[in-house]
Amino acid sequence: MSLERALELAERGRGTTHPNPIVGCVLVHGDKVVGEAWHEEAGDPHAEVLALRQAGDRARGATAYVTMEPCVHHGRTPPCTDALIGAGVVAVLAGCLDPHPDHAGGLERLREAGLQVALESGELGFRCRAQNEAWRTWVVERRPFVILKAAVTLDGRMTVPGSRWVTGEASRRRVHELRAQVDAVAVGMGTVRADDPQLTARDVDVERQPRRLAFGSGPLLDGSELELRTGTLEEELRALADEDVQSLLLEGGATIAGAFLRAGCVDKMLLFIAPKLAGSGPALLPELDAPLDVTRLRTERLGEDVLLTGYVNEP
């Protein structure tokens, strides 16, 4: 339960820690919680340090439950490992390892200092990794975490003759919520020419609009506010990562979806399925070079539609 509580606390930092990950920490002494905190803003103390401050002397002999391995890196803040050791914490349970090449190794440092350390596994460990799935891809692969979104009918068509929409209002609202949560949204030039999309998050709470991109040779339509990206996918995704774009929602049609999938650059899929048979129209995907497995599939009802979510590349 303590690690689940740390996961809840970490979410309070969502949207304010960028480009850092969100992290939560709970300190338990005996059967009592003596400190709990989350990383609040980039450059400010990390969750472990804030929890230790709250605990004070009660941290001595405590166990720390933290959603990610404590850092050993001395950047804008001192290493969390040193703070835990100095406070007299005797054990640390981490939800996942830190994949950052400059920050990893915290559990080993704590073990060398005589603390008991453990790494969560199973579903709870996956939840800790997934909580920072975009950040993890960004630091390891040096590209954004790519979410492929598509709306289809039961017979796999992306349009319905005589209708503007494939899915219902609840599904369309979820797409706007997704746009509000990512750093960038992208389509291909085919979608630009056919629909001239805005790609903004509308009628939902949004702290900042995502960057809006068009991949392809152009030109953009007159008055378009999209950014044109004309390089190869690998070049453009690396450039976006260098500009602190950690997450990219990929919309549009089969051509751009197939290109990203063939390049191995799709990490997560969100498939909105409407209870309709179109009978004709463009299919979800062109032919791929080889089959791809989608893991951790889950379903959700959205009005009359069904949302399928799964991973092509798990965090």
PDB file of C-alpha atoms in Angstrom:
ATOM      1  CA  MET A   1       0.000   0.000   0.000  1.00  0.00           C
ATOM      2  CA  SER A   2       2.878   2.392   0.711  1.00  0.00           C
ATOM      3  CA  LEU A   3       4.193   2.172  -2.846  1.00  0.00           C
ATOM      4  CA  GLU A   4       0.676   2.657  -4.214  1.00  0.00           C
ATOM      5  CA  ARG A   5       0.425   5.757  -2.052  1.00  0.00           C
ATOM      6  CA  ALA A   6       3.743   6.955  -3.495  1.00  0.00           C
ATOM      7  CA  LEU A   7       2.293   6.512  -6.990  1.00  0.00           C
ATOM      8  CA  GLU A   8      -0.688   8.671  -6.022  1.00  0.00           C
ATOM      9  CA  LEU A   9       1.582  11.356  -4.606  1.00  0.00           C
ATOM     10  CA  ALA A  10       3.792  11.390  -7.701  1.00  0.00           C
ATOM     11  CA  GLU A  11       0.812  12.312  -9.877  1.00  0.00           C
ATOM     12  CA  ARG A  12       0.508  15.616  -8.038  1.00  0.00           C
ATOM     13  CA  GLY A  13       3.642  16.727  -9.863  1.00  0.00           C
ATOM     14  CA  ARG A  14       2.202  15.985 -13.305  1.00  0.00           C
ATOM     15  CA  GLY A  15       2.716  19.015 -15.521  1.00  0.00           C
ATOM     16  CA  THR A  16       5.077  20.914 -13.194  1.00  0.00           C
ATOM     17  CA  THR A  17       8.272  18.813 -13.143  1.00  0.00           C
ATOM     18  CA  HIS A  18       9.025  18.858 -16.889  1.00  0.00           C
ATOM     19  CA  PRO A  19      11.577  17.896 -18.125  1.00  0.00           C
ATOM     20  CA  ASN A  20      12.098  15.824 -14.975  1.00  0.00           C
ATOM     21  CA  PRO A  21      10.071  12.676 -14.189  1.00  0.00           C
ATOM     22  CA  ILE A  22       7.349  12.652 -11.552  1.00  0.00           C
ATOM     23  CA  VAL A  23       8.290  10.783  -8.366  1.00  0.00           C
ATOM     24  CA  GLY A  24       6.585  10.057  -5.062  1.00  0.00           C
ATOM     25  CA  CYS A  25       8.049   8.891  -1.747  1.00  0.00           C
ATOM     26  CA  VAL A  26       6.558   7.521   1.481  1.00  0.00           C
ATOM     27  CA  LEU A  27       8.595   6.960   4.676  1.00  0.00           C
ATOM     28  CA  VAL A  28       7.307   4.340   7.106  1.00  0.00           C
ATOM     29  CA  HIS A  29       8.650   3.662  10.609  1.00  0.00           C
ATOM     30  CA  GLY A  30       7.092   0.596  12.177  1.00  0.00           C
ATOM     31  CA  ASP A  31       3.475   0.771  11.114  1.00  0.00           C
ATOM     32  CA  LYS A  32       3.313   4.568  10.898  1.00  0.00           C
ATOM     33  CA  VAL A  33       3.840   6.902   7.952  1.00  0.00           C
ATOM     34  CA  VAL A  34       6.324   9.520   9.139  1.00  0.00           C
ATOM     35  CA  GLY A  35       6.819  11.395   5.883  1.00  0.00           C
ATOM     36  CA  GLU A  36       5.435  11.585   2.382  1.00  0.00           C
ATOM     37  CA  ALA A  37       6.076  13.903  -0.538  1.00  0.00           C
ATOM     38  CA  TRP A  38       6.381  14.243  -4.287  1.00  0.00           C
ATOM     39  CA  HIS A  39       8.717  16.038  -6.674  1.00  0.00           C
ATOM     40  CA  GLU A  40       6.940  19.337  -7.167  1.00  0.00           C
ATOM     41  CA  GLU A  41       8.940  21.361  -9.685  1.00  0.00           C
ATOM     42  CA  ALA A  42      12.076  20.929 -11.757  1.00  0.00           C
ATOM     43  CA  GLY A  43      15.046  22.337  -9.880  1.00  0.00           C
ATOM     44  CA  ASP A  44      13.362  21.953  -6.486  1.00  0.00           C
ATOM     45  CA  PRO A  45      14.198  19.183  -3.965  1.00  0.00           C
ATOM     46  CA  HIS A  46      13.241  15.670  -4.978  1.00  0.00           C
ATOM     47  CA  ALA A  47      10.484  13.627  -3.340  1.00  0.00           C
ATOM     48  CA  GLU A  48      12.861  11.739  -1.029  1.00  0.00           C
ATOM     49  CA  VAL A  49      14.391  14.915   0.383  1.00  0.00           C
ATOM     50  CA  LEU A  50      10.988  16.518   0.991  1.00  0.00           C
ATOM     51  CA  ALA A  51       9.725  13.387   2.735  1.00  0.00           C
ATOM     52  CA  LEU A  52      12.846  13.288   4.916  1.00  0.00           C
ATOM     53  CA  ARG A  53      12.323  16.916   5.929  1.00  0.00           C
ATOM     54  CA  GLN A  54       8.771  16.090   6.956  1.00  0.00           C
ATOM     55  CA  ALA A  55       9.890  13.064   8.953  1.00  0.00           C
ATOM     56  CA  GLY A  56      12.787  14.741  10.746  1.00  0.00           C
ATOM     57  CA  ASP A  57      14.347  12.454  13.372  1.00  0.00           C
ATOM     58  CA  ARG A  58      11.614   9.885  12.769  1.00  0.00           C
ATOM     59  CA  ALA A  59      13.331   8.962   9.492  1.00  0.00           C
ATOM     60  CA  ARG A  60      16.037   7.084  11.423  1.00  0.00           C
ATOM     61  CA  GLY A  61      15.223   3.384  11.155  1.00  0.00           C
ATOM     62  CA  ALA A  62      12.476   3.981   8.558  1.00  0.00           C
ATOM     63  CA  THR A  63      11.786   2.312   5.225  1.00  0.00           C
ATOM     64  CA  ALA A  64      11.468   4.473   2.120  1.00  0.00           C
ATOM     65  CA  TYR A  65       8.986   3.519  -0.582  1.00  0.00           C
ATOM     66  CA  VAL A  66       9.829   5.474  -3.718  1.00  0.00           C
ATOM     67  CA  THR A  67       8.364   5.148  -7.209  1.00  0.00           C
ATOM     68  CA  MET A  68      11.784   5.382  -8.881  1.00  0.00           C
ATOM     69  CA  GLU A  69      15.283   4.445  -7.794  1.00  0.00           C
ATOM     70  CA  PRO A  70      16.837   7.331  -5.791  1.00  0.00           C
ATOM     71  CA  CYS A  71      19.357   9.296  -7.842  1.00  0.00           C
ATOM     72  CA  VAL A  72      23.119   9.367  -7.295  1.00  0.00           C
ATOM     73  CA  HIS A  73      23.581  12.363  -9.581  1.00  0.00           C
ATOM     74  CA  HIS A  74      24.635  15.783  -8.291  1.00  0.00           C
ATOM     75  CA  GLY A  75      22.831  18.239 -10.567  1.00  0.00           C
ATOM     76  CA  ARG A  76      20.657  21.158  -9.496  1.00  0.00           C
ATOM     77  CA  THR A  77      20.018  19.191  -6.285  1.00  0.00           C
ATOM     78  CA  PRO A  78      22.292  16.836  -4.267  1.00  0.00           C
ATOM     79  CA  PRO A  79      21.959  13.037  -4.629  1.00  0.00           C
ATOM     80  CA  CYS A  80      18.911  11.546  -2.915  1.00  0.00           C
ATOM     81  CA  THR A  81      20.968   8.495  -1.962  1.00  0.00           C
ATOM     82  CA  ASP A  82      23.193  10.619   0.263  1.00  0.00           C
ATOM     83  CA  ALA A  83      20.166  12.192   1.930  1.00  0.00           C
ATOM     84  CA  LEU A  84      18.608   8.789   2.697  1.00  0.00           C
ATOM     85  CA  ILE A  85      21.869   7.415   4.079  1.00  0.00           C
ATOM     86  CA  GLY A  86      22.522  10.506   6.175  1.00  0.00           C
ATOM     87  CA  ALA A  87      19.010  10.445   7.644  1.00  0.00           C
ATOM     88  CA  GLY A  88      19.435   6.879   8.897  1.00  0.00           C
ATOM     89  CA  VAL A  89      16.895   5.198   6.616  1.00  0.00           C
ATOM     90  CA  VAL A  90      17.491   1.442   6.827  1.00  0.00           C
ATOM     91  CA  ALA A  91      15.611   0.102   3.796  1.00  0.00           C
ATOM     92  CA  VAL A  92      14.436   1.306   0.379  1.00  0.00           C
ATOM     93  CA  LEU A  93      11.844  -0.262  -1.915  1.00  0.00           C
ATOM     94  CA  ALA A  94      11.936   1.264  -5.403  1.00  0.00           C
ATOM     95  CA  GLY A  95       9.140   0.875  -7.901  1.00  0.00           C
ATOM     96  CA  CYS A  96      11.519   0.889 -10.887  1.00  0.00           C
ATOM     97  CA  LEU A  97      15.093   1.603 -11.863  1.00  0.00           C
ATOM     98  CA  ASP A  98      16.194   5.006 -13.126  1.00  0.00           C
ATOM     99  CA  PRO A  99      17.063   4.507 -16.824  1.00  0.00           C
ATOM    100  CA  HIS A 100      18.943   7.793 -17.138  1.00  0.00           C
ATOM    101  CA  PRO A 101      22.583   6.957 -17.920  1.00  0.00           C
ATOM    102  CA  ASP A 102      23.873   9.733 -15.637  1.00  0.00           C
ATOM    103  CA  HIS A 103      21.508   9.159 -12.701  1.00  0.00           C
ATOM    104  CA  ALA A 104      21.226   5.378 -12.361  1.00  0.00           C
ATOM    105  CA  GLY A 105      22.892   3.196  -9.756  1.00  0.00           C
ATOM    106  CA  GLY A 106      21.093   4.476  -6.684  1.00  0.00           C
ATOM    107  CA  LEU A 107      20.087   1.092  -5.309  1.00  0.00           C
ATOM    108  CA  GLU A 108      23.637  -0.197  -5.630  1.00  0.00           C
ATOM    109  CA  ARG A 109      24.952   2.862  -3.788  1.00  0.00           C
ATOM    110  CA  LEU A 110      22.441   2.302  -0.986  1.00  0.00           C
ATOM    111  CA  ARG A 111      23.291  -1.401  -0.793  1.00  0.00           C
ATOM    112  CA  GLU A 112      26.977  -0.570  -0.473  1.00  0.00           C
ATOM    113  CA  ALA A 113      26.106   1.759   2.409  1.00  0.00           C
ATOM    114  CA  GLY A 114      24.429  -1.108   4.272  1.00  0.00           C
ATOM    115  CA  LEU A 115      20.765  -0.402   3.523  1.00  0.00           C
ATOM    116  CA  GLN A 116      18.365  -3.152   2.561  1.00  0.00           C
ATOM    117  CA  VAL A 117      17.143  -2.521  -0.972  1.00  0.00           C
ATOM    118  CA  ALA A 118      14.475  -4.121  -3.142  1.00  0.00           C
ATOM    119  CA  LEU A 119      12.990  -3.512  -6.580  1.00  0.00           C
ATOM    120  CA  GLU A 120       9.255  -3.916  -7.146  1.00  0.00           C
ATOM    121  CA  SER A 121       8.221  -6.346  -9.866  1.00  0.00           C
ATOM    122  CA  GLY A 122       4.965  -7.463 -11.461  1.00  0.00           C
ATOM    123  CA  GLU A 123       2.045  -5.165 -12.127  1.00  0.00           C
ATOM    124  CA  LEU A 124       2.993  -2.563  -9.532  1.00  0.00           C
ATOM    125  CA  GLY A 125       6.488  -2.305 -10.969  1.00  0.00           C
ATOM    126  CA  PHE A 126       5.008  -1.835 -14.439  1.00  0.00           C
ATOM    127  CA  ARG A 127       2.737   0.942 -13.135  1.00  0.00           C
ATOM    128  CA  CYS A 128       5.788   2.740 -11.750  1.00  0.00           C
ATOM    129  CA  ARG A 129       7.558   2.498 -15.111  1.00  0.00           C
ATOM    130  CA  ALA A 130       4.443   3.484 -17.057  1.00  0.00           C
ATOM    131  CA  GLN A 131       3.931   6.547 -14.871  1.00  0.00           C
ATOM    132  CA  ASN A 132       6.962   8.083 -16.613  1.00  0.00           C
ATOM    133  CA  GLU A 133       6.733   6.187 -19.901  1.00  0.00           C
ATOM    134  CA  ALA A 134       7.353   9.259 -22.054  1.00  0.00           C
ATOM    135  CA  TRP A 135      10.303  10.452 -19.997  1.00  0.00           C
ATOM    136  CA  ARG A 136      11.865   6.971 -19.991  1.00  0.00           C
ATOM    137  CA  THR A 137      11.762   6.746 -23.799  1.00  0.00           C
ATOM    138  CA  TRP A 138      13.083  10.289 -24.093  1.00  0.00           C
ATOM    139  CA  VAL A 139      16.172   9.647 -21.947  1.00  0.00           C
ATOM    140  CA  VAL A 140      16.940   6.153 -23.287  1.00  0.00           C
ATOM    141  CA  GLU A 141      16.058   6.403 -26.983  1.00  0.00           C
ATOM    142  CA  ARG A 142      16.576  10.152 -27.427  1.00  0.00           C
ATOM    143  CA  ARG A 143      13.244  10.530 -29.173  1.00  0.00           C
ATOM    144  CA  PRO A 144       9.694  11.276 -28.028  1.00  0.00           C
ATOM    145  CA  PHE A 145       7.397   8.532 -26.761  1.00  0.00           C
ATOM    146  CA  VAL A 146       4.987   8.074 -29.686  1.00  0.00           C
ATOM    147  CA  ILE A 147       1.295   7.313 -29.152  1.00  0.00           C
ATOM    148  CA  LEU A 148      -0.544   6.215 -32.277  1.00  0.00           C
ATOM    149  CA  LYS A 149      -4.218   7.193 -32.129  1.00  0.00           C
ATOM    150  CA  ALA A 150      -6.787   5.996 -34.653  1.00  0.00           C
ATOM    151  CA  ALA A 151     -10.562   5.796 -34.913  1.00  0.00           C
ATOM    152  CA  VAL A 152     -12.003   2.873 -36.884  1.00  0.00           C
ATOM    153  CA  THR A 153     -15.224   1.018 -37.564  1.00  0.00           C
ATOM    154  CA  LEU A 154     -15.747  -2.646 -36.749  1.00  0.00           C
ATOM    155  CA  ASP A 155     -14.593  -3.531 -40.264  1.00  0.00           C
ATOM    156  CA  GLY A 156     -11.391  -1.532 -39.792  1.00  0.00           C
ATOM    157  CA  ARG A 157     -12.266   1.531 -41.884  1.00  0.00           C
ATOM    158  CA  MET A 158     -11.122   5.035 -40.948  1.00  0.00           C
ATOM    159  CA  THR A 159     -14.054   6.851 -42.544  1.00  0.00           C
ATOM    160  CA  VAL A 160     -17.816   6.324 -42.702  1.00  0.00           C
ATOM    161  CA  PRO A 161     -19.577   7.313 -45.954  1.00  0.00           C
ATOM    162  CA  GLY A 162     -21.858  10.295 -45.413  1.00  0.00           C
ATOM    163  CA  SER A 163     -20.563  11.057 -41.901  1.00  0.00           C
ATOM    164  CA  ARG A 164     -17.954  13.515 -40.663  1.00  0.00           C
ATOM    165  CA  TRP A 165     -17.156  11.423 -37.589  1.00  0.00           C
ATOM    166  CA  VAL A 166     -16.323   7.763 -37.082  1.00  0.00           C
ATOM    167  CA  THR A 167     -16.666   7.719 -33.293  1.00  0.00           C
ATOM    168  CA  GLY A 168     -18.988   9.388 -30.814  1.00  0.00           C
ATOM    169  CA  GLU A 169     -18.698  12.497 -28.675  1.00  0.00           C
ATOM    170  CA  ALA A 170     -17.094  10.765 -25.669  1.00  0.00           C
ATOM    171  CA  SER A 171     -14.277   9.401 -27.818  1.00  0.00           C
ATOM    172  CA  ARG A 172     -13.678  12.757 -29.468  1.00  0.00           C
ATOM    173  CA  ARG A 173     -13.493  14.435 -26.076  1.00  0.00           C
ATOM    174  CA  ARG A 174     -10.895  11.885 -24.958  1.00  0.00           C
ATOM    175  CA  VAL A 175      -8.758  12.797 -27.963  1.00  0.00           C
ATOM    176  CA  HIS A 176      -8.798  16.448 -26.903  1.00  0.00           C
ATOM    177  CA  GLU A 177      -7.801  15.371 -23.380  1.00  0.00           C
ATOM    178  CA  LEU A 178      -4.905  13.421 -24.871  1.00  0.00           C
ATOM    179  CA  ARG A 179      -3.768  16.452 -26.857  1.00  0.00           C
ATOM    180  CA  ALA A 180      -3.746  18.475 -23.651  1.00  0.00           C
ATOM    181  CA  GLN A 181      -1.448  15.916 -22.010  1.00  0.00           C
ATOM    182  CA  VAL A 182       1.266  15.550 -24.672  1.00  0.00           C
ATOM    183  CA  ASP A 183       4.059  17.819 -25.828  1.00  0.00           C
ATOM    184  CA  ALA A 184       3.234  17.563 -29.528  1.00  0.00           C
ATOM    185  CA  VAL A 185       0.596  16.288 -31.977  1.00  0.00           C
ATOM    186  CA  ALA A 186       1.422  15.256 -35.530  1.00  0.00           C
ATOM    187  CA  VAL A 187      -0.218  14.270 -38.810  1.00  0.00           C
ATOM    188  CA  GLY A 188       1.001  13.569 -42.324  1.00  0.00           C
ATOM    189  CA  MET A 189       0.600  15.823 -45.343  1.00  0.00           C
ATOM    190  CA  GLY A 190      -2.271  13.715 -46.672  1.00  0.00           C
ATOM    191  CA  THR A 191      -4.336  14.650 -43.637  1.00  0.00           C
ATOM    192  CA  VAL A 192      -3.228  18.286 -43.928  1.00  0.00           C
ATOM    193  CA  ARG A 193      -4.417  18.486 -47.526  1.00  0.00           C
ATOM    194  CA  ALA A 194      -7.668  16.617 -46.864  1.00  0.00           C
ATOM    195  CA  ASP A 195      -8.759  18.153 -43.548  1.00  0.00           C
ATOM    196  CA  ASP A 196      -6.553  21.179 -42.719  1.00  0.00           C
ATOM    197  CA  PRO A 197      -6.675  20.114 -39.034  1.00  0.00           C
ATOM    198  CA  GLN A 198      -6.103  22.475 -36.111  1.00  0.00           C
ATOM    199  CA  LEU A 199      -4.747  19.748 -33.759  1.00  0.00           C
ATOM    200  CA  THR A 200      -5.470  21.929 -30.724  1.00  0.00           C
ATOM    201  CA  ALA A 201      -6.937  20.754 -27.434  1.00  0.00           C
ATOM    202  CA  ARG A 202     -10.426  22.254 -27.239  1.00  0.00           C
ATOM    203  CA  ASP A 203     -13.190  22.310 -24.618  1.00  0.00           C
ATOM    204  CA  VAL A 204     -10.967  20.592 -22.009  1.00  0.00           C
ATOM    205  CA  ASP A 205      -8.672  21.844 -19.256  1.00  0.00           C
ATOM    206  CA  VAL A 206      -5.275  22.610 -20.789  1.00  0.00           C
ATOM    207  CA  GLU A 207      -2.247  24.291 -19.255  1.00  0.00           C
ATOM    208  CA  ARG A 208      -0.504  24.689 -22.611  1.00  0.00           C
ATOM    209  CA  GLN A 209      -1.350  23.726 -26.164  1.00  0.00           C
ATOM    210  CA  PRO A 210       0.830  21.025 -27.743  1.00  0.00           C
ATOM    211  CA  ARG A 211       3.151  21.784 -30.593  1.00  0.00           C
ATOM    212  CA  ARG A 212       1.336  20.937 -33.839  1.00  0.00           C
ATOM    213  CA  LEU A 213       3.371  19.206 -36.518  1.00  0.00           C
ATOM    214  CA  ALA A 214       3.036  18.014 -40.098  1.00  0.00           C
ATOM    215  CA  PHE A 215       5.482  15.371 -41.357  1.00  0.00           C
ATOM    216  CA  GLY A 216       6.156  15.432 -45.098  1.00  0.00           C
ATOM    217  CA  SER A 217       7.478  17.458 -48.002  1.00  0.00           C
ATOM    218  CA  GLY A 218       4.806  20.151 -47.891  1.00  0.00           C
ATOM    219  CA  PRO A 219       3.905  22.789 -48.725  1.00  0.00           C
ATOM    220  CA  LEU A 220       1.480  23.642 -45.947  1.00  0.00           C
ATOM    221  CA  LEU A 221      -1.821  25.259 -46.804  1.00  0.00           C
ATOM    222  CA  ASP A 222      -2.029  29.052 -46.674  1.00  0.00           C
ATOM    223  CA  GLY A 223      -2.724  30.156 -43.124  1.00  0.00           C
ATOM    224  CA  SER A 224      -1.781  26.825 -41.580  1.00  0.00           C
ATOM    225  CA  GLU A 225      -0.327  27.109 -38.073  1.00  0.00           C
ATOM    226  CA  LEU A 226       1.332  23.694 -38.184  1.00  0.00           C
ATOM    227  CA  GLU A 227       5.111  23.199 -38.108  1.00  0.00           C
ATOM    228  CA  LEU A 228       6.404  21.411 -41.203  1.00  0.00           C
ATOM    229  CA  ARG A 229       8.980  18.654 -40.524  1.00  0.00           C
ATOM    230  CA  THR A 230      10.597  17.545 -43.778  1.00  0.00           C
ATOM    231  CA  GLY A 231      13.476  15.316 -42.632  1.00  0.00           C
ATOM    232  CA  THR A 232      13.481  11.581 -42.051  1.00  0.00           C
ATOM    233  CA  LEU A 233      11.496  10.311 -39.076  1.00  0.00           C
ATOM    234  CA  GLU A 234      14.664   9.477 -37.186  1.00  0.00           C
ATOM    235  CA  GLU A 235      16.150  12.936 -37.799  1.00  0.00           C
ATOM    236  CA  GLU A 236      12.988  14.786 -36.875  1.00  0.00           C
ATOM    237  CA  LEU A 237      12.297  12.725 -33.757  1.00  0.00           C
ATOM    238  CA  ARG A 238      15.867  13.256 -32.553  1.00  0.00           C
ATOM    239  CA  ALA A 239      15.520  16.999 -33.179  1.00  0.00           C
ATOM    240  CA  LEU A 240      12.233  17.112 -31.277  1.00  0.00           C
ATOM    241  CA  ALA A 241      13.828  15.257 -28.365  1.00  0.00           C
ATOM    242  CA  ASP A 242      16.618  17.836 -28.313  1.00  0.00           C
ATOM    243  CA  GLU A 243      13.869  20.463 -27.981  1.00  0.00           C
ATOM    244  CA  ASP A 244      12.472  18.678 -24.878  1.00  0.00           C
ATOM    245  CA  VAL A 245       9.514  17.099 -26.689  1.00  0.00           C
ATOM    246  CA  GLN A 246       9.025  13.927 -24.644  1.00  0.00           C
ATOM    247  CA  SER A 247       5.621  12.784 -25.925  1.00  0.00           C
ATOM    248  CA  LEU A 248       4.075  12.836 -29.393  1.00  0.00           C
ATOM    249  CA  LEU A 249       0.474  11.974 -30.259  1.00  0.00           C
ATOM    250  CA  LEU A 250       0.356  10.664 -33.821  1.00  0.00           C
ATOM    251  CA  GLU A 251      -2.934  11.248 -35.606  1.00  0.00           C
ATOM    252  CA  GLY A 252      -3.718  11.167 -39.314  1.00  0.00           C
ATOM    253  CA  GLY A 253      -4.055   8.317 -41.770  1.00  0.00           C
ATOM    254  CA  ALA A 254      -2.595   4.965 -42.719  1.00  0.00           C
ATOM    255  CA  THR A 255       0.446   6.331 -44.557  1.00  0.00           C
ATOM    256  CA  ILE A 256       2.046   8.125 -41.619  1.00  0.00           C
ATOM    257  CA  ALA A 257       0.984   5.382 -39.193  1.00  0.00           C
ATOM    258  CA  GLY A 258       2.635   2.751 -41.371  1.00  0.00           C
ATOM    259  CA  ALA A 259       5.813   4.819 -41.700  1.00  0.00           C
ATOM    260  CA  PHE A 260       6.172   5.207 -37.926  1.00  0.00           C
ATOM    261  CA  LEU A 261       5.413   1.528 -37.313  1.00  0.00           C
ATOM    262  CA  ARG A 262       7.897   0.318 -39.928  1.00  0.00           C
ATOM    263  CA  ALA A 263      10.540   2.586 -38.374  1.00  0.00           C
ATOM    264  CA  GLY A 264       9.914   1.046 -34.949  1.00  0.00           C
ATOM    265  CA  CYS A 265       8.918   4.431 -33.563  1.00  0.00           C
ATOM    266  CA  VAL A 266       5.427   3.674 -32.220  1.00  0.00           C
ATOM    267  CA  ASP A 267       5.373   2.884 -28.511  1.00  0.00           C
ATOM    268  CA  LYS A 268       1.682   2.864 -27.599  1.00  0.00           C
ATOM    269  CA  MET A 269      -1.546   2.422 -29.534  1.00  0.00           C
ATOM    270  CA  LEU A 270      -4.981   3.857 -28.783  1.00  0.00           C
ATOM    271  CA  LEU A 271      -7.648   2.426 -31.042  1.00  0.00           C
ATOM    272  CA  PHE A 272     -11.125   3.933 -30.803  1.00  0.00           C
ATOM    273  CA  ILE A 273     -13.605   1.419 -32.258  1.00  0.00           C
ATOM    274  CA  ALA A 274     -17.098   2.513 -33.275  1.00  0.00           C
ATOM    275  CA  PRO A 275     -20.016   0.048 -33.522  1.00  0.00           C
ATOM    276  CA  LYS A 276     -20.398   0.624 -37.252  1.00  0.00           C
ATOM    277  CA  LEU A 277     -19.694  -1.207 -40.500  1.00  0.00           C
ATOM    278  CA  ALA A 278     -18.506   1.229 -43.134  1.00  0.00           C
ATOM    279  CA  GLY A 279     -18.341  -1.242 -45.995  1.00  0.00           C
ATOM    280  CA  SER A 280     -15.749   0.834 -47.833  1.00  0.00           C
ATOM    281  CA  GLY A 281     -13.084   3.444 -47.267  1.00  0.00           C
ATOM    282  CA  PRO A 282      -9.414   3.548 -46.228  1.00  0.00           C
ATOM    283  CA  ALA A 283      -8.147   0.814 -43.918  1.00  0.00           C
ATOM    284  CA  LEU A 284      -6.320   1.405 -40.648  1.00  0.00           C
ATOM    285  CA  LEU A 285      -2.859   0.403 -41.877  1.00  0.00           C
ATOM    286  CA  PRO A 286      -1.008  -0.446 -45.063  1.00  0.00           C
ATOM    287  CA  GLU A 287       1.037  -3.622 -45.231  1.00  0.00           C
ATOM    288  CA  LEU A 288       3.818  -3.899 -42.648  1.00  0.00           C
ATOM    289  CA  ASP A 289       7.175  -5.593 -43.072  1.00  0.00           C
ATOM    290  CA  ALA A 290       6.351  -8.072 -40.299  1.00  0.00           C
ATOM    291  CA  PRO A 291       3.658  -8.658 -37.675  1.00  0.00           C
ATOM    292  CA  LEU A 292       3.894  -6.635 -34.476  1.00  0.00           C
ATOM    293  CA  ASP A 293       2.756  -7.763 -31.031  1.00  0.00           C
ATOM    294  CA  VAL A 294       0.662  -5.414 -28.916  1.00  0.00           C
ATOM    295  CA  THR A 295       1.002  -6.092 -25.184  1.00  0.00           C
ATOM    296  CA  ARG A 296      -0.859  -5.181 -21.999  1.00  0.00           C
ATOM    297  CA  LEU A 297      -4.078  -4.701 -23.931  1.00  0.00           C
ATOM    298  CA  ARG A 298      -6.933  -3.145 -22.000  1.00  0.00           C
ATOM    299  CA  THR A 299     -10.407  -1.964 -22.945  1.00  0.00           C
ATOM    300  CA  GLU A 300     -12.582   0.958 -21.912  1.00  0.00           C
ATOM    301  CA  ARG A 301     -16.128   1.920 -22.864  1.00  0.00           C
ATOM    302  CA  LEU A 302     -16.570   5.468 -24.112  1.00  0.00           C
ATOM    303  CA  GLY A 303     -20.239   5.979 -24.811  1.00  0.00           C
ATOM    304  CA  GLU A 304     -21.109   3.501 -27.557  1.00  0.00           C
ATOM    305  CA  ASP A 305     -17.444   3.122 -28.561  1.00  0.00           C
ATOM    306  CA  VAL A 306     -14.681   0.909 -27.198  1.00  0.00           C
ATOM    307  CA  LEU A 307     -11.134   2.164 -26.618  1.00  0.00           C
ATOM    308  CA  LEU A 308      -8.371  -0.442 -26.971  1.00  0.00           C
ATOM    309  CA  THR A 309      -5.019   0.558 -25.443  1.00  0.00           C
ATOM    310  CA  GLY A 310      -1.812  -1.437 -25.721  1.00  0.00           C
ATOM    311  CA  TYR A 311       1.964  -1.183 -26.094  1.00  0.00           C
ATOM    312  CA  VAL A 312       4.135  -1.909 -29.083  1.00  0.00           C
ATOM    313  CA  ASN A 313       7.172  -0.960 -26.968  1.00  0.00           C
ATOM    314  CA  GLU A 314       6.604  -1.299 -23.219  1.00  0.00           C
ATOM    315  CA  PRO A 315       8.280   1.240 -20.934  1.00  0.00           C
TER     316      PRO A 315
END
